[in-house]
Short mmCIF file of C-alpha atoms and ligand atoms in Angstrom, two decimals:
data_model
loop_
_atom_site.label_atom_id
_atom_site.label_comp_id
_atom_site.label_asym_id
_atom_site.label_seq_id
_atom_site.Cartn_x
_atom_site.Cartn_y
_atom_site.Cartn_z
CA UNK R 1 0.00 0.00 0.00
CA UNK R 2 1.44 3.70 -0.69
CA UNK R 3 0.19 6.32 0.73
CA UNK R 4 2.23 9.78 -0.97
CA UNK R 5 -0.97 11.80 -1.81
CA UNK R 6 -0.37 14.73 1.06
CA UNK R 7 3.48 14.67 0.73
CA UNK R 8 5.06 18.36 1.83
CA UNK R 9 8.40 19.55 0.30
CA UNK R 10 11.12 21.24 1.43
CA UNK R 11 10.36 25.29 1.34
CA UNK R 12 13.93 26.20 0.01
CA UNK R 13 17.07 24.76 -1.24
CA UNK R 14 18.67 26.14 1.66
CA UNK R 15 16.23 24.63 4.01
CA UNK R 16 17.08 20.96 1.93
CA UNK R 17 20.72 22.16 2.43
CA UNK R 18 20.79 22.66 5.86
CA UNK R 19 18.25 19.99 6.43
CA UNK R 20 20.72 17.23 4.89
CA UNK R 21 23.75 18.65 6.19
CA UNK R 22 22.25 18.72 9.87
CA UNK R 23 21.48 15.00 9.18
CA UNK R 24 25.37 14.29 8.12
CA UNK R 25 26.52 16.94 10.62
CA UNK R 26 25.88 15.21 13.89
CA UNK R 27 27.49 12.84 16.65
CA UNK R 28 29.75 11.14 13.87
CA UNK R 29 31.71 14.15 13.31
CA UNK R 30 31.70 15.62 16.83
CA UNK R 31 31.89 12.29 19.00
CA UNK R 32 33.49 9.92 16.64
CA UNK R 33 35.61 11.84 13.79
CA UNK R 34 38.23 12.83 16.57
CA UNK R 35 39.41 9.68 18.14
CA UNK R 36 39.15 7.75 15.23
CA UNK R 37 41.58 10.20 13.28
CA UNK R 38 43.70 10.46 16.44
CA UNK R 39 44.03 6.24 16.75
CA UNK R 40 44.21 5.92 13.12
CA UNK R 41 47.63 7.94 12.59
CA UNK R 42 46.17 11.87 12.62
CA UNK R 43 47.21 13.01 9.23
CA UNK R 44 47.17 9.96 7.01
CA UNK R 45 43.75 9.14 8.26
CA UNK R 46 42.39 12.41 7.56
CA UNK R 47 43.94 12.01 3.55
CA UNK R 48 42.49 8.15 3.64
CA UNK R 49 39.03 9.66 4.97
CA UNK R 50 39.34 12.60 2.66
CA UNK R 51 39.40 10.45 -0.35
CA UNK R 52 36.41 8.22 0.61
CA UNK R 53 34.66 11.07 1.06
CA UNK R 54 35.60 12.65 -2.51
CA UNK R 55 35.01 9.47 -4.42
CA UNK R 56 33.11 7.24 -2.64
CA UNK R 57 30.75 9.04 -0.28
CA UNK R 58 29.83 12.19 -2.96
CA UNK R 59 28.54 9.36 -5.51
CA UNK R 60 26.44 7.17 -2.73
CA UNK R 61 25.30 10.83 -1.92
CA UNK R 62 24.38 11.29 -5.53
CA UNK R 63 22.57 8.25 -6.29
CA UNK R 64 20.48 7.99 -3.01
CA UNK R 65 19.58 11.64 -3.77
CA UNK R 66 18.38 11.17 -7.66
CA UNK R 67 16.79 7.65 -6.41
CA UNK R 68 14.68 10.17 -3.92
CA UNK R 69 13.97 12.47 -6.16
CA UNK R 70 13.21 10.60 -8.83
CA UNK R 71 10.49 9.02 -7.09
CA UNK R 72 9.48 10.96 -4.66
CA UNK R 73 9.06 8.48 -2.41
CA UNK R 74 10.65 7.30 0.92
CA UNK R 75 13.48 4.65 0.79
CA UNK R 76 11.43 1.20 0.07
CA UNK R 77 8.46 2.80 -1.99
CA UNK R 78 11.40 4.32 -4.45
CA UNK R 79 13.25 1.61 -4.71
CA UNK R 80 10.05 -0.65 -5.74
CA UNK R 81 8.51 1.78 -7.85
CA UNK R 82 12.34 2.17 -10.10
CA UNK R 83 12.29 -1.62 -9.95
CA UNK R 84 10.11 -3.60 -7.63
CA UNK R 85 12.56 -6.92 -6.93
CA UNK R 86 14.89 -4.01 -5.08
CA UNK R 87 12.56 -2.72 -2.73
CA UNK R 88 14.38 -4.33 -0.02
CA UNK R 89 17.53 -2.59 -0.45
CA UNK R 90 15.39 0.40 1.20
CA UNK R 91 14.01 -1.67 3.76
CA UNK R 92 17.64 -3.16 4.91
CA UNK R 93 18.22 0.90 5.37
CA UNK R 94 15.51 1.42 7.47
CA UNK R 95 16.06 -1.18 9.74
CA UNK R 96 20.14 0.52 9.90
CA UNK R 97 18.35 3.49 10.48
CA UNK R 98 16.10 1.89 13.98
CA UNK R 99 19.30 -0.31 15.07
CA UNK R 100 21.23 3.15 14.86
CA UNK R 101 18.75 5.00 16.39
CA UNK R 102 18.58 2.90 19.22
CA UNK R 103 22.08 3.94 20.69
CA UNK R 104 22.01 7.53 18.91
CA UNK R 105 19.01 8.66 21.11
CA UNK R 106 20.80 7.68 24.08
CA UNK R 107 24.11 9.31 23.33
CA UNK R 108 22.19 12.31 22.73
CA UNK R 109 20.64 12.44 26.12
CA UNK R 110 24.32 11.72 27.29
CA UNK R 111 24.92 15.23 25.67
CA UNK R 112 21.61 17.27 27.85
CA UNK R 113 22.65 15.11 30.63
CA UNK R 114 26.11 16.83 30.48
CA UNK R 115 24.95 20.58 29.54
CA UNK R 116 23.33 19.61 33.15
CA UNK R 117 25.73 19.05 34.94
CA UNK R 118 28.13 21.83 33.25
CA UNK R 119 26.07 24.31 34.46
CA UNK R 120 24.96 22.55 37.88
CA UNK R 121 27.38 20.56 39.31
CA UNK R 122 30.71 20.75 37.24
CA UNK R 123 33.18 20.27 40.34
CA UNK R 124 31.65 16.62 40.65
CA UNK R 125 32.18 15.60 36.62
CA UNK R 126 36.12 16.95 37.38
CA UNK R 127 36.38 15.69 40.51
CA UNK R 128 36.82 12.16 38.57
CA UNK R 129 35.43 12.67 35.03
CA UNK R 130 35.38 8.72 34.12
CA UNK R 131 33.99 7.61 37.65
CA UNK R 132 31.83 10.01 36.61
CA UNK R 133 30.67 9.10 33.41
CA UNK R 134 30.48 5.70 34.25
CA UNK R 135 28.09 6.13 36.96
CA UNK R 136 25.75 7.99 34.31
CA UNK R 137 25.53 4.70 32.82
CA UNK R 138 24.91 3.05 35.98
CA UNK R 139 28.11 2.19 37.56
CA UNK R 140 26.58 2.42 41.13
CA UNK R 141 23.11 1.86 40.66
CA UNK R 142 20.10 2.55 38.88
CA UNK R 143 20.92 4.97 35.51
CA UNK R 144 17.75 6.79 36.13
CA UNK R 145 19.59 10.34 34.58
CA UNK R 146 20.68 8.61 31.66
CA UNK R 147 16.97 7.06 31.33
CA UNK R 148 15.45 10.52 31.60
CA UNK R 149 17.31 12.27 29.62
CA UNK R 150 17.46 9.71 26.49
CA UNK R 151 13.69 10.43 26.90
CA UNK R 152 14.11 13.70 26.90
CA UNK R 153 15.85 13.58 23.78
CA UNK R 154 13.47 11.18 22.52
CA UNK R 155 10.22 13.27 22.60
CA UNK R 156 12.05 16.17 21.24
CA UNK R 157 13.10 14.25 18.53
CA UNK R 158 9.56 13.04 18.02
CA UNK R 159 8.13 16.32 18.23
CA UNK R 160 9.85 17.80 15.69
CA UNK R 161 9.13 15.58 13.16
CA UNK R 162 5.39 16.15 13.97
CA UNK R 163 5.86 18.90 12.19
CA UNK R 164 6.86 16.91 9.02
CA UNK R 165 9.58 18.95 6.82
CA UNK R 166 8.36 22.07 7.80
CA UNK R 167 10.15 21.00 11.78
CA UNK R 168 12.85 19.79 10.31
CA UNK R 169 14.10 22.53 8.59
CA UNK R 170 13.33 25.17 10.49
CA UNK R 171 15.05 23.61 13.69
CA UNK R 172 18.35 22.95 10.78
CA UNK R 173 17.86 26.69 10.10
CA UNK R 174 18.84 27.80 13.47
CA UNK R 175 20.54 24.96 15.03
CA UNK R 176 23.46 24.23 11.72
CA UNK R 177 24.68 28.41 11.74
CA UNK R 178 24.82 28.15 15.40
CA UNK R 179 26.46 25.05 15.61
CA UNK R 180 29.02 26.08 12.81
CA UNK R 181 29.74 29.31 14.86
CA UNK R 182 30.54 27.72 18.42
CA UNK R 183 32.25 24.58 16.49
CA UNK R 184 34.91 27.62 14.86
CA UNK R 185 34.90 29.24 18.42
CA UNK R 186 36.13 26.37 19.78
CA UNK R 187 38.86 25.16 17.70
CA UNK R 188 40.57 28.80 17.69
CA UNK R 189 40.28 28.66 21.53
CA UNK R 190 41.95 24.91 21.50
CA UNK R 191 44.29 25.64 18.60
CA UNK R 192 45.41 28.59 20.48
CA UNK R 193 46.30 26.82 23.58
CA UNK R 194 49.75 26.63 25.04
CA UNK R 195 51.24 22.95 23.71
CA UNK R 196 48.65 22.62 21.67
CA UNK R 197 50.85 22.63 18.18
CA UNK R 198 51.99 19.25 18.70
CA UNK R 199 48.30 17.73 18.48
CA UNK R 200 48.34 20.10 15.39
CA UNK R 201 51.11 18.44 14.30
CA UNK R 202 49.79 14.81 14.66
CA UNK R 203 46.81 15.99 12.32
CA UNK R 204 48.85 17.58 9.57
CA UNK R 205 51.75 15.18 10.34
CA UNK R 206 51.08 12.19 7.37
CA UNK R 207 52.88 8.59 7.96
CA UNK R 208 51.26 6.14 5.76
CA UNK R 209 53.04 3.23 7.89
CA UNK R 210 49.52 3.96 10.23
CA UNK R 211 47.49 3.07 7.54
CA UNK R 212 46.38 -0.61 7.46
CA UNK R 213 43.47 -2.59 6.41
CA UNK R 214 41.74 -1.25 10.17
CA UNK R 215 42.18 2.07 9.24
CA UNK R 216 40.55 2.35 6.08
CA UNK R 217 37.41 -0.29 6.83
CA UNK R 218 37.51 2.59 9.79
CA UNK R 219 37.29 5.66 7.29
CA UNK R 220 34.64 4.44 4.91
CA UNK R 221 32.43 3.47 7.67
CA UNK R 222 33.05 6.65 9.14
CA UNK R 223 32.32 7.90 6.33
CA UNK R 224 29.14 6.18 5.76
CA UNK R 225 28.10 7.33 8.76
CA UNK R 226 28.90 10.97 8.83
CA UNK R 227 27.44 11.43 5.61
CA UNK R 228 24.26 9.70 6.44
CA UNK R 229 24.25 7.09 3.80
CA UNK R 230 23.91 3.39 3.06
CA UNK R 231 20.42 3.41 4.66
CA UNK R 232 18.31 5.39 2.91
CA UNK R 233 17.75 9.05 4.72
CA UNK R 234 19.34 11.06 2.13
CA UNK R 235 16.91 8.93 -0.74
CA UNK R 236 14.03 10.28 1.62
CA UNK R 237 14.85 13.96 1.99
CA UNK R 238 15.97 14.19 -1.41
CA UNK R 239 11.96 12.59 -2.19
CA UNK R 240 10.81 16.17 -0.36
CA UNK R 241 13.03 18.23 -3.42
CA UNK R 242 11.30 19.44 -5.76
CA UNK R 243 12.35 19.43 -9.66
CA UNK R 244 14.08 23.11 -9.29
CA UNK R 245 16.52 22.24 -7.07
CA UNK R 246 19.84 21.22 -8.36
CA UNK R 247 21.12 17.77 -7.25
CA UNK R 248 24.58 18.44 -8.02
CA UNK R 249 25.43 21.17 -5.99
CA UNK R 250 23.48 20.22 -3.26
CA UNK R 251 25.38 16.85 -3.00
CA UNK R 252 28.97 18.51 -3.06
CA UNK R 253 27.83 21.22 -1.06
CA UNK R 254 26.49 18.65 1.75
CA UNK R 255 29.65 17.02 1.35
CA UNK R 256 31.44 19.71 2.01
CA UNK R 257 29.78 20.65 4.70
CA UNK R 258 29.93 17.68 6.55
CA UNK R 259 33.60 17.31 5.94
CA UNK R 260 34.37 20.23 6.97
CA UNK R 261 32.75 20.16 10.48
CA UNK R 262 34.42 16.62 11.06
CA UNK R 263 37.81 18.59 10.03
CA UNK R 264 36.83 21.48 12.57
CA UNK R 265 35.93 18.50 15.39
CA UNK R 266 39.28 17.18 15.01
CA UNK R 267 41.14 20.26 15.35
CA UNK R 268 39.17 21.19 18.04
CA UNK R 269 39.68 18.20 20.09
CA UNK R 270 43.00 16.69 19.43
CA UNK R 271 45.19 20.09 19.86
CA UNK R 272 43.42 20.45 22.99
CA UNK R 273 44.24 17.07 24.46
CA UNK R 274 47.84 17.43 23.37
CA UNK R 275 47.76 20.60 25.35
CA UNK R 276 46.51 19.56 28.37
CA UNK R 277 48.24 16.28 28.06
CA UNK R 278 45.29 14.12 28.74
CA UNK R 279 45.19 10.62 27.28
CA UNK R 280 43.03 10.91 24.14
CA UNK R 281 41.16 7.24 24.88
CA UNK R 282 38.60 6.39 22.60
CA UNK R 283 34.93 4.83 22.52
CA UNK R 284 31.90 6.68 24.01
CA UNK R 285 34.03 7.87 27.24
CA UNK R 286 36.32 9.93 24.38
CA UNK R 287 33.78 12.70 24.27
CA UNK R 288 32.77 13.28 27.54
CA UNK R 289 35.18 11.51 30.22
CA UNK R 290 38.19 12.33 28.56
CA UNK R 291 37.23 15.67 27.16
CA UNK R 292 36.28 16.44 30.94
CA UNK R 293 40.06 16.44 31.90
CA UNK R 294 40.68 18.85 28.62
CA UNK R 295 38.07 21.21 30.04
CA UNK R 296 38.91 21.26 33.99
CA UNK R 297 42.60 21.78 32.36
CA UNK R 298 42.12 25.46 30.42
CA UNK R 299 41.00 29.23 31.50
CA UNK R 300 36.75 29.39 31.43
CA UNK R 301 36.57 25.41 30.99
CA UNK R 302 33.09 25.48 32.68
CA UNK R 303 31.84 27.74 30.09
CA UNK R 304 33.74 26.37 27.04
CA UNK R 305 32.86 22.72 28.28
CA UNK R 306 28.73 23.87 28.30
CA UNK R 307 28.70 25.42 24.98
CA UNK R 308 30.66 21.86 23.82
CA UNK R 309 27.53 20.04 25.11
CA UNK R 310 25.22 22.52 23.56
CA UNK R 311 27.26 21.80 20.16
CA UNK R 312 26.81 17.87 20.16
CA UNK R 313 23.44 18.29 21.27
CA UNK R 314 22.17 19.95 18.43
CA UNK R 315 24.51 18.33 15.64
CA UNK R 316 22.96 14.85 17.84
CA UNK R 317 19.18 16.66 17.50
CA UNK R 318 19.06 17.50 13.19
CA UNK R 319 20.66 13.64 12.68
CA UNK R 320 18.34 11.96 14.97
CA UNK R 321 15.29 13.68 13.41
CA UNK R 322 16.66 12.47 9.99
CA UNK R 323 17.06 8.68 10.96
CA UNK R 324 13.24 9.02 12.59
CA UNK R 325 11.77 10.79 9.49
CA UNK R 326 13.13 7.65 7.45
CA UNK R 327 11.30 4.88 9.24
CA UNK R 328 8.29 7.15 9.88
CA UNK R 329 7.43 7.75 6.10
CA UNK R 330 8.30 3.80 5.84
CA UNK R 331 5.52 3.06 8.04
CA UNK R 332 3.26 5.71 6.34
CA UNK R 333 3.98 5.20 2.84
CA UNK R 334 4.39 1.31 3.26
CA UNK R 335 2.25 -0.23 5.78
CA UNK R 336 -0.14 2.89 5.24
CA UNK R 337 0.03 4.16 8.99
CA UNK R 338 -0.86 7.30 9.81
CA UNK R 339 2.29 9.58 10.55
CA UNK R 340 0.86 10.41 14.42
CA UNK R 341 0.48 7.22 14.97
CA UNK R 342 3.62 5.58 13.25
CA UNK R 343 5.46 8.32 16.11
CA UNK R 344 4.02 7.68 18.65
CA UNK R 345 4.17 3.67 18.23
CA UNK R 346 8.04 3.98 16.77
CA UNK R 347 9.00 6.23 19.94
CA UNK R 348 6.93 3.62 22.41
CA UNK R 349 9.38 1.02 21.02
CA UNK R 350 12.51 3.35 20.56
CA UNK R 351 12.27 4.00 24.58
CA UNK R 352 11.54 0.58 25.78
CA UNK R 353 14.78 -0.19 23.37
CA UNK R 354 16.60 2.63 24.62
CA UNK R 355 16.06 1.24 28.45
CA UNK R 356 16.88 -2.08 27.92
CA UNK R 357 20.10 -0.69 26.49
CA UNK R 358 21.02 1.80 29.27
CA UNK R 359 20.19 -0.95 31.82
CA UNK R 360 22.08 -3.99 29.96
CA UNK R 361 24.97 -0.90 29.88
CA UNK R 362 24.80 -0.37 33.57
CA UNK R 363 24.65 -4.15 34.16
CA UNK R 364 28.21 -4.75 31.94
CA UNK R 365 29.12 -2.07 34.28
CA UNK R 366 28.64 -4.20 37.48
CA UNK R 367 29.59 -7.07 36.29
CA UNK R 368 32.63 -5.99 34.71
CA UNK R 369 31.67 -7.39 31.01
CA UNK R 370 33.89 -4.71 29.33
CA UNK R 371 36.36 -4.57 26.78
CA UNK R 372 39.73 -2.66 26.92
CA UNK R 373 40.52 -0.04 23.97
CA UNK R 374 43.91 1.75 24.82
CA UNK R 375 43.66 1.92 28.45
CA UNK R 376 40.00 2.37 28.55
CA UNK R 377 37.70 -0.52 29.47
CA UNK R 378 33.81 0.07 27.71
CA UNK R 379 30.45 -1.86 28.05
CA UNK R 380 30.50 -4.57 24.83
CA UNK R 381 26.70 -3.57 23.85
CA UNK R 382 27.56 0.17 22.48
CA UNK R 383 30.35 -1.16 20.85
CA UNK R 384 28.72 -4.36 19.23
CA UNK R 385 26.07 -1.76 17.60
CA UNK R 386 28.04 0.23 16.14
CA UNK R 387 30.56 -2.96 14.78
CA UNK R 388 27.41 -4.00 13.39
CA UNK R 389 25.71 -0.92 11.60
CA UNK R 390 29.34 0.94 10.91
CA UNK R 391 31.20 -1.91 9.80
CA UNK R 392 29.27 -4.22 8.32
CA UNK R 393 25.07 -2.62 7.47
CA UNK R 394 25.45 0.79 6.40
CA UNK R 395 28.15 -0.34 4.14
CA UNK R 396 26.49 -2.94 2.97
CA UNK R 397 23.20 -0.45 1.90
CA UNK R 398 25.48 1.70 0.04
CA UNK R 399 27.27 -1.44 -1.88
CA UNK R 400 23.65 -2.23 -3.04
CA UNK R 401 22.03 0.94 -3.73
CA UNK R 402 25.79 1.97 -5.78
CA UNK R 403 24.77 -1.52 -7.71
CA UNK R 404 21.38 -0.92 -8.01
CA UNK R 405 22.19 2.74 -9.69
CA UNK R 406 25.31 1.40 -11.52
CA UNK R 407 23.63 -1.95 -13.14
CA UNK R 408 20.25 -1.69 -12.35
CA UNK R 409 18.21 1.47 -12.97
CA UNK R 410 21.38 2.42 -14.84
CA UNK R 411 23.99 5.89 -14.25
CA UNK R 412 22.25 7.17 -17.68
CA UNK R 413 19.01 7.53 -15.34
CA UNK R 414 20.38 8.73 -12.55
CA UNK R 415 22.91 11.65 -14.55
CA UNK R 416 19.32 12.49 -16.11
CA UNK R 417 17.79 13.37 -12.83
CA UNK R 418 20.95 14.72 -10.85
CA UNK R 419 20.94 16.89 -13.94
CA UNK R 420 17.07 17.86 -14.16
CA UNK R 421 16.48 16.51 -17.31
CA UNK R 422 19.63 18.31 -18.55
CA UNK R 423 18.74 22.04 -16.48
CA UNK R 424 21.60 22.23 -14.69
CA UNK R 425 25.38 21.03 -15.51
CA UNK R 426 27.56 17.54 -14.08
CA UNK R 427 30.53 17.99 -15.69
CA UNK R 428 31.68 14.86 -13.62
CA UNK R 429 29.05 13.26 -15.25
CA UNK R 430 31.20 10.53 -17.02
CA UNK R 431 33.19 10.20 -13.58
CA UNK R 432 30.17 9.62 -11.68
CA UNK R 433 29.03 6.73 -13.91
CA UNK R 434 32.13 4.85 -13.77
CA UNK R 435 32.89 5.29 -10.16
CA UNK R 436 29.16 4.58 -9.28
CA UNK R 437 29.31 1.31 -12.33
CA UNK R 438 32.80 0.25 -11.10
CA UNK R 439 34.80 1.77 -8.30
CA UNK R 440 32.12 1.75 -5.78
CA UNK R 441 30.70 -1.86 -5.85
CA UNK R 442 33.91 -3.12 -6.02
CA UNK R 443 35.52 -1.02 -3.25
CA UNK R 444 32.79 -1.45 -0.82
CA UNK R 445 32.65 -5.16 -1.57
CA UNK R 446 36.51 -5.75 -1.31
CA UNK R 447 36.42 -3.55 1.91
CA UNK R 448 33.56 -5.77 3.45
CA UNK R 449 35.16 -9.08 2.55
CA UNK R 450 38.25 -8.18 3.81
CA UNK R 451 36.85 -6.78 7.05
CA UNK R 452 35.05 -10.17 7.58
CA UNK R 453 37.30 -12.21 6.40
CA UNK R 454 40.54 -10.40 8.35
CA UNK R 455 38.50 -9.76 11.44
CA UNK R 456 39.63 -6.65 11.44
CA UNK R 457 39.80 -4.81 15.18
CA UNK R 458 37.43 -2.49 16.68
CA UNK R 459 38.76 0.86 16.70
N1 PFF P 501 25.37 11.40 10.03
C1 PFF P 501 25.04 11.34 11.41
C2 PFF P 501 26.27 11.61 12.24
O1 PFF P 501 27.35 11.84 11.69
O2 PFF P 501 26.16 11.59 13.45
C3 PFF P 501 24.44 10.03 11.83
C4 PFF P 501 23.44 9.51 10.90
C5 PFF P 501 22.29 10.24 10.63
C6 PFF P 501 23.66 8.32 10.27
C7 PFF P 501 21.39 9.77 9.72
C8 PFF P 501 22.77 7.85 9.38
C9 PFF P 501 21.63 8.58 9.11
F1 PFF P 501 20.80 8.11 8.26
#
């Protein structure tokens, strides 16, 4: 059953711009870019990630975004309606989309529980910042803060996309130029630090000796992941565009975009904890227990460690929305659900989910079921979702909607409608149809395999 008669649209290219951009921009570049770069060899990482982004991640951007348009449809429906033994491809992206959601809502109410306690109680978090975080998830007892405030999170999330397009891109509106302004803030206060050229250093210093099978599965997932693709959000945005707008530039401008504010994470971050000496770590504590000892370390830390909060809060709030909005128009344009209802009934679940994961967090945590990632022991759980959806699904979606584009509907189709019916210019036109025909099935595939078969290590 479909249900597309009362679909809304995006009210300007700039609110599809921002939109998608606050859907890449989010946790993956604030929370994860950083100590992934830093444990991957700093400046060879960033050229690796650099060039997955260029090739690989602008032309999954490009074909989820003509599939979208195309159709207007959300992920499944277009996939059917371009060719209807496929649909599943869309369906495998909305279940990436729930599995990531599950731990994304929570890590976001890490973020308001932290803005919290910044402005509250801030001489607790630094009196031992991973004691600390680790009783957030339950270390001592019940995690009924972490509970709330994944909630919290939650319903906001939910509430928002009540509002259908028209929420989400007036929250990206205000929340993207804010976040870009603190994000700069902050990375001329860290760069400016005393000591804090040698973490500038590590990220312009490049040593290709770091760079190993590990390190580049860990760059196109990251990838993946920061750009929002391989599960079908950017195919149901792009369904809200209408005809005017011009795929092209929108897809290197997201890009961009998202790049950038990974690039602006990691020079925040890692010249800071160079400069206060702190060991990086990595894993969920990275952002919050570690960064703790970064903030208690320099002049106004309170303050600057608030407005950090505030920062991964919002780039946590336009991604969330994004993931929700995908399984949401599933439901309605699928299974033929009204869109109240499909919310209410998808955040019902989400939060039952959500507790069960705080609570089998906080029992890892008493029971000592962690694993050890330089010096820092972690709850398996987190770490198992994201193995699962960064390594293995959302790569995975892309290597099958790249084939579906490239041998399937066919790159002729897709140039058409990333061009408007020939409107607007792709000079990279030819490019796009043999990296999208060739480079990326083949790349994603090998990188798979090779992470299966090789076992690679979490990072
Ligand atoms: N791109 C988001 C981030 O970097 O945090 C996460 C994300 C959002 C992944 C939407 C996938 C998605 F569909």
């Amino acid at each position: 059953m479909s249900n597309t008669e009362n679909r809304t649209e995006f009210g300007s290219t700039l609110g599809f711009i921002l939109s998608a951009a606050g859907s890449a921009v989010g946790l993956g570049n604030i929370w994860k870019f950083p100590g992934k770069a830093y444990a991957c060899g700093g400046g060879a990482f960033l050229i690796v990630y650099l060039i997955m982004v260029a090739v690989i991640g602008t032309t999954v951007m490009m074909a989820e975004f003509t599939i979208g348009r195309k159709t207007h449809k959300g992920a499944v429906g277009a996939l059917r309606e371009l060719n209807s033994k496929f649909a599943w491809i869309g369906g495998l992206g909305v279940l990436t989309g729930f599995i990531i959601l599950c731990y994304y809502c929570q890590v976001g109410g890490w973020a308001m529980y932290y803005i919290v306690a910044y402005i509250t109680d801030v001489q607790t978090v630094w009196a031992d910042p991973m004691a600390y975080f680790l009783n957030m998830l339950g270390a001592n007892g019940f995690p009924l803060g972490a509970i709330v405030w994944a909630f919290v999170f939650l319903i906001l999330t939910a509430f928002i996309i009540s509002h259908g397009t028209a929420g989400i891109e007036k929250m990206s509106t205000i929340l993207m130029p804010v976040l870009f302004v603190l994000l700069i803030g902050l990375m001329i206060r860290s760069c400016t630090l005393p000591g804090a050229d040698e973490g500038l250093k590590y990220m312009l210093h490049v040593d290709f000796s770091t760079i190993n099978g590990t390190a580049i599965l860990t760059a196109l997932g990251q990838a993946f992941f920061s750009l929002s693709l391989g599960m079908g959000v950017m195919i149901t945005y792009a369904s809200y565009l209408s005809r005017e707008d011009n795929l092209v530039s929108n897809t290197a401008i997201v890009c961009t975009l998202d790049t950038l504010v990974a690039l602006f994470a990691g020079f925040m971050i890692i010249p800071a904890v160079f400069a206060t000496g702190i060991a990086p770590g990595m894993g969920g504590a990275f952002g919050f227990a570690t960064l703790a000892g970064v903030f208690m370390a320099i002049p106004g830390g309170q303050f600057i460690g608030m407005i950090f909060y505030f920062l991964l809060f919002f780039a946590a709030i336009t991604s969330s929305t994004s993931i929700l909005e995908g399984c949401v128009a599933f439901l309605n344009e699928e299974k033929g659900i009204d869109r109240k209802k499909a919310l209410v009934g998808l955040s019902v679940i989400l939060f039952i989910i959500g507790v069960l994961y705080t609570l089998s967090q906080a029992f890892m945590n008493l029971k000592g079921i962690w694993i050890s990632r330089n010096g820092i022991e972690f709850p398996i759980f987190g770490d198992f979702l994201e193995y699962l959806t960064d390594r293995l699904l959302l790569p995975l979606g892309a290597f099958f909607t790249t084939f579906f584009v490239g041998w399937i509907w066919g790159p002729d189709n897709s140039i058409q409608e990333a061009t408007g019916e020939g409107r607007n210019k792709f000079a990279l036109a030819p490019a796009y149809k043999f990296i999208v025909k060739f480079i990326d099935p083949i790349a994603i595939g090998a990188i798979i395999i090779a992470g299966m078969v090789f076992g690679m290590a979490i990072s």
